[in-house]
Tab-separated table of C-alpha atoms and ligand atoms in Angstrom:
chain	number	residue	atom	x	y	z
S	26	UNK	CA	14.086	-4.718	-17.104
S	27	UNK	CA	15.077	-6.693	-14.013
S	28	UNK	CA	13.274	-9.101	-11.819
S	29	UNK	CA	13.923	-9.293	-8.061
S	30	UNK	CA	13.911	-12.529	-6.082
S	31	UNK	CA	14.039	-12.557	-2.332
S	32	UNK	CA	14.202	-15.870	-0.432
S	33	UNK	CA	14.213	-16.478	3.342
S	34	UNK	CA	15.454	-13.009	4.180
S	35	UNK	CA	15.802	-12.139	7.903
S	36	UNK	CA	17.228	-8.994	9.430
S	37	UNK	CA	17.836	-8.174	13.071
S	38	UNK	CA	18.802	-4.981	14.779
S	39	UNK	CA	20.201	-6.368	17.982
S	40	UNK	CA	17.341	-8.196	19.705
S	41	UNK	CA	14.704	-6.779	17.306
S	42	UNK	CA	13.673	-9.075	14.479
S	43	UNK	CA	12.929	-6.402	11.791
S	44	UNK	CA	12.377	-8.825	8.929
S	45	UNK	CA	11.335	-12.479	9.261
S	46	UNK	CA	11.354	-15.139	6.478
S	47	UNK	CA	10.660	-12.729	3.662
S	48	UNK	CA	10.004	-14.459	0.236
S	49	UNK	CA	9.090	-12.406	-2.805
S	50	UNK	CA	9.345	-12.773	-6.536
S	51	UNK	CA	8.969	-9.356	-8.096
S	52	UNK	CA	8.547	-9.466	-11.919
S	53	UNK	CA	10.315	-7.469	-14.605
S	54	UNK	CA	8.587	-4.106	-15.163
S	55	UNK	CA	6.283	-4.585	-12.211
S	56	UNK	CA	5.128	-1.819	-9.873
S	57	UNK	CA	5.424	-3.598	-6.513
S	58	UNK	CA	4.444	-1.949	-3.205
S	59	UNK	CA	5.373	-2.750	0.288
S	60	UNK	CA	2.459	-1.552	2.443
S	61	UNK	CA	2.263	-1.591	6.192
S	62	UNK	CA	2.033	0.487	9.378
S	63	UNK	CA	4.953	2.527	10.826
S	64	UNK	CA	7.683	0.279	12.098
S	65	UNK	CA	6.619	-2.840	10.254
S	66	UNK	CA	9.950	-3.215	8.391
S	67	UNK	CA	9.143	-1.997	4.940
S	68	UNK	CA	11.940	0.597	4.756
S	69	UNK	CA	14.350	-2.013	6.157
S	70	UNK	CA	13.428	-4.321	3.298
S	71	UNK	CA	13.868	-1.616	0.724
S	72	UNK	CA	17.266	-0.664	2.116
S	73	UNK	CA	18.298	-4.318	2.128
S	74	UNK	CA	17.413	-4.590	-1.489
S	75	UNK	CA	19.413	-1.364	-2.195
S	76	UNK	CA	22.371	-2.831	-0.183
S	77	UNK	CA	22.384	-0.177	2.527
S	78	UNK	CA	21.729	-3.063	5.033
S	79	UNK	CA	23.038	-6.578	4.845
S	80	UNK	CA	20.523	-9.301	5.633
S	81	UNK	CA	21.440	-11.836	8.385
S	82	UNK	CA	19.876	-14.729	6.531
S	83	UNK	CA	18.527	-15.429	3.034
S	84	UNK	CA	19.333	-14.392	-0.536
S	85	UNK	CA	18.513	-11.560	-2.820
S	86	UNK	CA	18.787	-11.787	-6.633
S	87	UNK	CA	18.580	-8.960	-9.150
S	88	UNK	CA	17.762	-10.295	-12.585
S	89	UNK	CA	19.148	-13.752	-11.761
S	90	UNK	CA	22.369	-12.361	-10.192
S	91	UNK	CA	22.896	-13.262	-6.521
S	92	UNK	CA	23.703	-9.766	-4.968
S	93	UNK	CA	24.172	-10.667	-1.264
S	94	UNK	CA	27.741	-9.511	-1.418
S	95	UNK	CA	27.486	-6.764	-3.985
S	96	UNK	CA	27.951	-3.380	-2.351
S	97	UNK	CA	25.158	-0.843	-2.678
S	98	UNK	CA	27.049	1.382	-5.174
S	99	UNK	CA	27.467	-1.571	-7.574
S	100	UNK	CA	23.888	-2.754	-7.399
S	101	UNK	CA	22.710	0.047	-9.863
S	102	UNK	CA	19.462	0.754	-8.088
S	103	UNK	CA	17.883	4.226	-8.209
S	104	UNK	CA	16.457	5.457	-4.909
S	105	UNK	CA	13.878	8.147	-4.475
S	106	UNK	CA	13.590	9.423	-0.837
S	107	UNK	CA	10.908	10.879	1.278
S	108	UNK	CA	12.776	14.094	1.994
S	109	UNK	CA	13.785	14.488	-1.758
S	110	UNK	CA	17.474	14.459	-0.761
S	111	UNK	CA	18.341	16.925	-3.548
S	112	UNK	CA	21.586	18.893	-3.110
S	113	UNK	CA	20.628	22.454	-2.157
S	114	UNK	CA	23.737	24.067	-3.511
S	115	UNK	CA	23.385	22.504	-6.963
S	116	UNK	CA	21.137	23.481	-9.874
S	117	UNK	CA	18.492	21.080	-11.123
S	118	UNK	CA	20.851	20.173	-13.948
S	119	UNK	CA	23.763	19.505	-11.658
S	120	UNK	CA	21.575	17.418	-9.277
S	121	UNK	CA	20.404	15.109	-12.128
S	122	UNK	CA	23.943	14.977	-13.618
S	123	UNK	CA	25.595	14.152	-10.290
S	124	UNK	CA	25.369	10.354	-10.393
S	125	UNK	CA	26.394	10.348	-14.025
S	126	UNK	CA	29.565	12.411	-13.276
S	127	UNK	CA	30.432	10.060	-10.415
S	128	UNK	CA	30.206	7.225	-12.940
S	129	UNK	CA	32.498	9.268	-15.276
S	130	UNK	CA	30.189	9.127	-18.259
S	131	UNK	CA	31.238	11.270	-21.273
S	132	UNK	CA	29.785	14.847	-21.282
S	133	UNK	CA	27.624	14.330	-24.293
S	134	UNK	CA	26.045	11.212	-22.770
S	135	UNK	CA	25.477	13.081	-19.488
S	136	UNK	CA	23.718	15.901	-21.289
S	137	UNK	CA	21.502	13.514	-23.242
S	138	UNK	CA	20.449	11.544	-20.169
S	139	UNK	CA	19.853	14.673	-18.005
S	140	UNK	CA	17.645	16.145	-20.703
S	141	UNK	CA	15.725	12.906	-21.225
S	142	UNK	CA	15.183	12.506	-17.449
S	143	UNK	CA	13.983	16.089	-16.998
S	144	UNK	CA	11.627	15.635	-19.945
S	145	UNK	CA	10.217	12.523	-18.378
S	146	UNK	CA	9.320	14.381	-15.162
S	147	UNK	CA	8.144	17.631	-16.993
S	148	UNK	CA	10.944	19.843	-15.696
S	149	UNK	CA	12.374	21.079	-19.004
S	150	UNK	CA	13.331	24.718	-18.674
S	151	UNK	CA	14.159	24.328	-14.935
S	152	UNK	CA	17.797	23.299	-15.512
S	153	UNK	CA	19.425	26.384	-14.060
S	154	UNK	CA	17.232	26.660	-10.906
S	155	UNK	CA	18.349	25.810	-7.457
S	156	UNK	CA	16.063	23.640	-5.251
S	157	UNK	CA	15.154	26.557	-2.944
S	158	UNK	CA	13.260	28.062	-5.842
S	159	UNK	CA	11.284	24.861	-6.535
S	160	UNK	CA	8.050	23.588	-4.899
S	161	UNK	CA	8.005	20.365	-2.976
S	162	UNK	CA	6.482	18.541	-5.978
S	163	UNK	CA	9.134	19.923	-8.300
S	164	UNK	CA	11.940	18.934	-5.856
S	165	UNK	CA	10.554	15.410	-5.767
S	166	UNK	CA	10.558	15.403	-9.615
S	167	UNK	CA	14.246	16.296	-9.411
S	168	UNK	CA	14.728	13.364	-7.099
S	169	UNK	CA	12.918	11.108	-9.505
S	170	UNK	CA	14.875	12.479	-12.510
S	171	UNK	CA	18.151	11.857	-10.705
S	172	UNK	CA	17.229	8.344	-9.942
S	173	UNK	CA	16.204	7.642	-13.471
S	174	UNK	CA	19.180	9.262	-15.152
S	175	UNK	CA	21.539	6.575	-14.001
S	176	UNK	CA	19.382	4.027	-15.890
S	177	UNK	CA	19.047	1.825	-12.806
S	178	UNK	CA	18.029	-1.821	-12.973
S	179	UNK	CA	15.236	-1.090	-10.479
S	180	UNK	CA	13.758	2.039	-8.983
S	181	UNK	CA	13.204	2.052	-5.249
S	182	UNK	CA	10.831	4.564	-3.670
S	183	UNK	CA	10.856	5.272	0.106
S	184	UNK	CA	7.510	7.094	0.894
S	185	UNK	CA	8.286	9.654	-1.793
S	186	UNK	CA	5.001	11.502	-1.537
S	187	UNK	CA	4.498	11.802	2.191
S	188	UNK	CA	5.892	15.365	2.389
S	189	UNK	CA	3.539	16.716	-0.299
S	190	UNK	CA	0.078	18.142	0.121
S	191	UNK	CA	-2.970	15.926	-0.689
S	192	UNK	CA	-3.678	17.297	-4.184
S	193	UNK	CA	-0.042	17.114	-5.323
S	194	UNK	CA	0.230	13.602	-3.883
S	195	UNK	CA	-2.449	12.419	-6.151
S	196	UNK	CA	-0.893	14.120	-9.182
S	197	UNK	CA	2.555	12.824	-8.480
S	198	UNK	CA	1.459	9.246	-7.862
S	199	UNK	CA	-0.172	9.155	-11.236
S	200	UNK	CA	2.970	10.660	-12.836
S	201	UNK	CA	5.245	8.177	-11.101
S	202	UNK	CA	3.270	5.335	-12.363
S	203	UNK	CA	3.091	6.742	-15.849
S	204	UNK	CA	6.828	7.242	-16.051
S	205	UNK	CA	7.548	3.829	-14.566
S	206	UNK	CA	5.241	2.137	-17.129
S	207	UNK	CA	6.573	4.211	-20.001
S	208	UNK	CA	10.142	3.160	-19.198
S	209	UNK	CA	9.133	-0.408	-18.284
S	210	UNK	CA	11.399	-0.234	-15.203
S	211	UNK	CA	10.812	-2.442	-12.216
S	212	UNK	CA	9.756	-0.512	-9.178
S	213	UNK	CA	9.555	-1.200	-5.498
S	214	UNK	CA	7.514	1.383	-3.627
S	215	UNK	CA	7.188	1.827	0.146
S	216	UNK	CA	4.139	3.447	1.633
S	217	UNK	CA	1.902	3.307	4.734
S	218	UNK	CA	-0.925	4.930	2.716
S	219	UNK	CA	-3.320	2.155	1.659
S	220	UNK	CA	-5.212	4.274	-0.935
S	221	UNK	CA	-1.909	5.199	-2.537
S	222	UNK	CA	-0.875	1.582	-2.660
S	223	UNK	CA	-4.203	0.393	-4.150
S	224	UNK	CA	-3.982	3.061	-6.973
S	225	UNK	CA	-0.355	2.872	-7.954
S	226	UNK	CA	0.536	-0.819	-7.692
S	227	UNK	CA	0.424	-3.898	-9.960
S	228	UNK	CA	0.870	-5.956	-6.774
S	229	UNK	CA	1.005	-5.186	-3.086
S	230	UNK	CA	2.773	-7.001	-0.265
S	231	UNK	CA	1.114	-6.142	3.070
S	232	UNK	CA	3.677	-6.220	5.850
S	233	UNK	CA	3.240	-6.269	9.601
S	234	UNK	CA	5.696	-7.081	12.351
S	235	UNK	CA	8.416	-7.770	9.820
S	236	UNK	CA	6.350	-10.473	8.165
S	237	UNK	CA	4.621	-10.571	4.796
S	238	UNK	CA	0.880	-10.965	5.433
S	239	UNK	CA	-0.350	-11.208	1.885
S	240	UNK	CA	0.856	-10.559	-1.629
S	241	UNK	CA	-1.562	-9.852	-4.481
S	242	UNK	CA	-3.079	-7.373	-6.914
S	243	UNK	CA	-4.927	-4.403	-5.230
S	244	UNK	CA	-8.340	-5.996	-5.999
S	245	UNK	CA	-7.373	-9.270	-4.325
S	246	UNK	CA	-5.938	-7.562	-1.203
S	247	UNK	CA	-9.127	-5.433	-0.759
S	248	UNK	CA	-11.722	-7.971	-1.784
S	249	UNK	CA	-10.097	-11.210	-0.516
S	250	UNK	CA	-8.016	-10.458	2.638
S	251	UNK	CA	-6.340	-13.507	4.097
S	252	UNK	CA	-6.456	-12.212	7.718
S	253	UNK	CA	-7.957	-9.648	10.001
S	254	UNK	CA	-4.954	-7.444	9.911
S	255	UNK	CA	-5.062	-7.082	6.089
S	256	UNK	CA	-8.807	-6.538	6.172
S	257	UNK	CA	-8.580	-3.760	8.740
S	258	UNK	CA	-5.482	-2.146	7.403
S	259	UNK	CA	-6.545	-1.862	3.846
S	260	UNK	CA	-9.850	0.054	3.524
S	261	UNK	CA	-12.531	0.696	6.094
S	262	UNK	CA	-14.287	-2.239	7.712
S	263	UNK	CA	-16.717	-3.068	10.459
S	264	UNK	CA	-15.333	-5.699	12.781
S	265	UNK	CA	-17.448	-7.312	15.486
S	266	UNK	CA	-16.573	-10.034	17.965
S	267	UNK	CA	-18.977	-12.880	17.445
S	268	UNK	CA	-19.754	-16.317	18.753
S	269	UNK	CA	-20.514	-18.754	15.998
S	270	UNK	CA	-23.651	-20.832	16.595
S	271	UNK	CA	-25.928	-23.286	14.896
S	272	UNK	CA	-26.055	-24.186	11.214
S	273	UNK	CA	-28.935	-22.328	9.416
S	274	UNK	CA	-28.760	-24.310	6.225
S	275	UNK	CA	-28.100	-22.913	2.686
S	276	UNK	CA	-24.403	-22.671	3.628
S	277	UNK	CA	-25.079	-20.181	6.398
S	278	UNK	CA	-24.352	-20.224	10.129
S	279	UNK	CA	-25.488	-18.056	13.045
S	280	UNK	CA	-22.990	-15.438	14.328
S	281	UNK	CA	-24.012	-13.651	17.477
S	282	UNK	CA	-22.541	-10.304	18.452
S	283	UNK	CA	-24.186	-9.515	21.840
S	284	UNK	CA	-27.893	-9.077	21.004
S	285	UNK	CA	-27.263	-8.816	17.251
S	286	UNK	CA	-27.673	-11.937	15.232
S	287	UNK	CA	-26.237	-12.439	11.762
S	288	UNK	CA	-26.411	-15.250	9.198
S	289	UNK	CA	-22.830	-15.695	7.818
S	290	UNK	CA	-21.200	-18.153	5.409
S	291	UNK	CA	-20.421	-21.372	7.248
S	292	UNK	CA	-17.793	-22.694	4.884
S	293	UNK	CA	-14.453	-23.080	6.610
S	294	UNK	CA	-15.783	-22.132	10.043
S	295	UNK	CA	-16.160	-25.677	11.313
S	296	UNK	CA	-14.676	-26.152	14.780
S	297	UNK	CA	-14.405	-22.415	15.455
S	298	UNK	CA	-16.697	-20.663	17.918
S	299	UNK	CA	-14.881	-17.319	18.873
S	300	UNK	CA	-14.673	-15.312	15.708
S	301	UNK	CA	-14.615	-11.814	14.182
S	302	UNK	CA	-17.248	-10.880	11.712
S	303	UNK	CA	-16.240	-8.034	9.303
S	304	UNK	CA	-17.912	-6.332	6.480
S	305	UNK	CA	-17.156	-3.113	4.531
S	306	UNK	CA	-19.413	-0.039	4.993
S	307	UNK	CA	-20.081	0.189	1.198
S	308	UNK	CA	-21.413	-3.372	1.091
S	309	UNK	CA	-24.216	-2.553	3.485
S	310	UNK	CA	-27.629	-2.016	1.807
S	311	UNK	CA	-30.173	0.413	3.176
S	312	UNK	CA	-33.555	-1.241	3.012
S	313	UNK	CA	-36.950	-1.123	4.647
S	314	UNK	CA	-37.725	-4.638	3.462
S	315	UNK	CA	-38.500	-6.449	6.712
S	316	UNK	CA	-38.119	-9.884	5.206
S	317	UNK	CA	-34.474	-9.609	4.260
S	318	UNK	CA	-31.523	-11.498	5.782
S	319	UNK	CA	-29.362	-9.707	8.410
S	320	UNK	CA	-31.781	-6.820	8.543
S	321	UNK	CA	-30.988	-4.442	11.265
S	322	UNK	CA	-31.819	-1.006	12.477
S	323	UNK	CA	-29.593	1.419	14.322
S	324	UNK	CA	-29.566	4.887	15.859
S	325	UNK	CA	-27.492	7.421	13.950
S	326	UNK	CA	-24.719	8.723	16.185
S	327	UNK	CA	-22.698	10.802	13.658
S	328	UNK	CA	-22.429	11.573	10.012
S	329	UNK	CA	-19.517	12.577	7.857
S	330	UNK	CA	-20.073	14.038	4.368
S	331	UNK	CA	-17.197	12.953	2.098
S	332	UNK	CA	-18.476	14.287	-1.182
S	333	UNK	CA	-19.201	11.023	-3.070
S	334	UNK	CA	-20.592	9.315	0.067
S	335	UNK	CA	-22.113	10.060	3.380
S	336	UNK	CA	-20.541	7.887	6.095
S	337	UNK	CA	-23.007	7.192	8.956
S	338	UNK	CA	-22.045	5.754	12.307
S	339	UNK	CA	-24.857	3.703	13.887
S	340	UNK	CA	-25.324	2.397	17.387
S	341	UNK	CA	-27.185	-0.859	17.892
S	342	UNK	CA	-27.272	-3.533	20.461
S	343	UNK	CA	-24.089	-2.222	22.106
S	344	UNK	CA	-22.161	-2.281	18.798
S	345	UNK	CA	-21.093	0.478	16.457
S	346	UNK	CA	-21.469	-0.079	12.761
S	347	UNK	CA	-20.480	2.354	9.933
S	348	UNK	CA	-22.511	2.326	6.717
S	349	UNK	CA	-22.387	4.482	3.657
S	350	UNK	CA	-25.048	6.292	1.609
S	351	UNK	CA	-23.664	6.746	-1.939
S	352	UNK	CA	-24.001	9.748	-4.290
S	353	UNK	CA	-25.960	11.722	-1.649
S	354	UNK	CA	-28.458	14.238	-2.861
S	355	UNK	CA	-29.701	17.259	-1.033
S	356	UNK	CA	-31.515	16.108	2.162
S	357	UNK	CA	-29.656	12.839	2.197
S	358	UNK	CA	-27.802	13.610	5.385
S	359	UNK	CA	-30.107	12.525	8.260
S	360	UNK	CA	-30.015	14.194	11.616
S	361	UNK	CA	-28.386	12.211	14.484
S	362	UNK	CA	-30.792	10.243	16.648
S	363	UNK	CA	-32.771	9.055	13.545
S	364	UNK	CA	-33.290	5.344	12.968
S	365	UNK	CA	-31.578	3.879	9.979
S	366	UNK	CA	-32.653	0.441	8.592
S	367	UNK	CA	-30.171	-1.601	6.652
S	368	UNK	CA	-29.127	-5.116	5.644
S	369	UNK	CA	-25.743	-6.855	5.603
S	370	UNK	CA	-25.603	-9.374	2.695
S	371	UNK	CA	-24.182	-12.649	3.981
S	372	UNK	CA	-21.881	-12.876	0.912
S	373	UNK	CA	-20.241	-9.598	2.032
S	374	UNK	CA	-19.315	-11.052	5.417
S	375	UNK	CA	-15.742	-12.047	6.184
S	376	UNK	CA	-15.150	-14.429	9.197
S	377	UNK	CA	-11.854	-14.490	10.993
S	378	UNK	CA	-10.629	-16.859	13.749
S	379	UNK	CA	-10.494	-14.589	16.737
S	380	UNK	CA	-7.425	-16.463	18.198
S	381	UNK	CA	-5.219	-16.430	15.045
S	382	UNK	CA	-6.837	-13.705	12.887
S	383	UNK	CA	-6.810	-16.085	9.902
S	384	UNK	CA	-9.731	-15.903	7.488
S	385	UNK	CA	-12.140	-18.808	7.609
S	386	UNK	CA	-13.587	-19.469	4.181
S	387	UNK	CA	-14.420	-22.088	1.563
S	388	UNK	CA	-11.498	-24.082	0.291
S	389	UNK	CA	-11.855	-23.038	-3.384
S	390	UNK	CA	-11.567	-19.336	-2.306
S	391	UNK	CA	-8.082	-19.858	-1.043
W	23	ATP	P1	8.206	3.827	8.896
W	23	ATP	O1	7.030	3.904	7.970
W	23	ATP	O2	7.943	4.424	10.231
W	23	ATP	O3	9.514	4.242	8.320
W	23	ATP	P2	8.921	1.051	8.432
W	23	ATP	O4	7.837	0.034	8.236
W	23	ATP	O5	9.616	1.515	7.300
W	23	ATP	O6	8.336	2.273	9.267
W	23	ATP	P3	11.473	0.256	9.442
W	23	ATP	O7	12.088	1.650	9.339
W	23	ATP	O8	11.896	-0.717	8.462
W	23	ATP	O9	9.880	0.342	9.517
W	23	ATP	O10	11.809	-0.280	10.897
W	23	ATP	C1	11.460	-1.608	11.357
W	23	ATP	C2	11.913	-1.796	12.750
W	23	ATP	O11	13.368	-1.810	12.832
W	23	ATP	C3	11.465	-0.676	13.725
W	23	ATP	O12	11.156	-1.203	14.957
W	23	ATP	C4	12.646	0.205	13.773
W	23	ATP	O13	12.656	0.919	15.048
W	23	ATP	C5	13.819	-0.698	13.658
W	23	ATP	N1	15.011	-0.111	13.037
W	23	ATP	C6	15.004	0.370	11.743
W	23	ATP	N2	16.211	0.755	11.406
W	23	ATP	C7	17.016	0.476	12.452
W	23	ATP	C8	18.467	0.665	12.795
W	23	ATP	N3	19.274	1.187	11.860
W	23	ATP	N4	18.855	0.310	13.997
W	23	ATP	C9	17.999	-0.196	14.917
W	23	ATP	N5	16.758	-0.465	14.724
W	23	ATP	C10	16.221	-0.059	13.526
């Protein structure tokens, strides 16, 4: 098991600053995910760890060894690619054995490792097949077995599931995590799929514009985002431009979005007037209790039935707000044009500085 330490890493492609001041400490045996939109630099960071790119500044350590000047083929990392990258003219066995032959391991050892790797990914019995006779999921299993067979110090995954259909993606992500945990191998996983990241990771680094925005366990990233980018990129969220107004007592402050008035937590908002109020659809409570705080009523514009929830888009006071009705029963999908009454609990409200995007909150929450 190998830890990875990255300090002050910067990478440029000509004028473009692809990675800026990256600092990460990935623990032994951890499943660590780089999550961000297309072009944010996550693949560049993965390839820099693998040694395919050389950083312009900063240091990378694998298990305490400074590897800045160690070429890719001597870093002993296993890479699993998006397009599987299996050799089409070789059988499953030959594909998995390839890296071991290159390393000139004895035949007996090669056989032992290939068999073990194929067992790990549930591909026993497929040794003699060529990739054209395998499904996409099976080809990716070959890719995973090949990466594991070399017994790498770390496994690196570059969007390995994005070519698979939705059902297989879910199956494979569970398998990848199970194998990684069973072997106790450190994994760095790149994805732009936030749900995949939440499910598969021990910790996530959210990346945007070549910078790390936040590092934390999935729960922390989702429930405690440090800025507006993280809040909107991970999970669904309502975000309204607001002007912060007077103190309402009890730790609350007025937030005005056009004609809509909210009471929101005041802690940390001192000195800020232009802000963004955000809350997640699942936090909204449907209620007819007229006395509640932040009670609103909107006109239903559209509904989407998602199986476990009905997502409802409401129009009110010039704003659009999405709320959810959970575990819908027959007749729980109202017709558009209906009025829907709901309340937004103040404790579910995130406030962000409109200018910087930084979360404004109580000190102890930091
Ligand atoms: P995606 O999910 O689309 O692969 P990403 O987050 O992995 O995106 P990168 O591939 O790391 O993003 O790219 C980061 C930035 O660096 C992008 O603007 C990209 O165009 C640029 N870039 C990446 N590789 C190179 C290269 N070899 N030469 C020049 N520019 C590059």
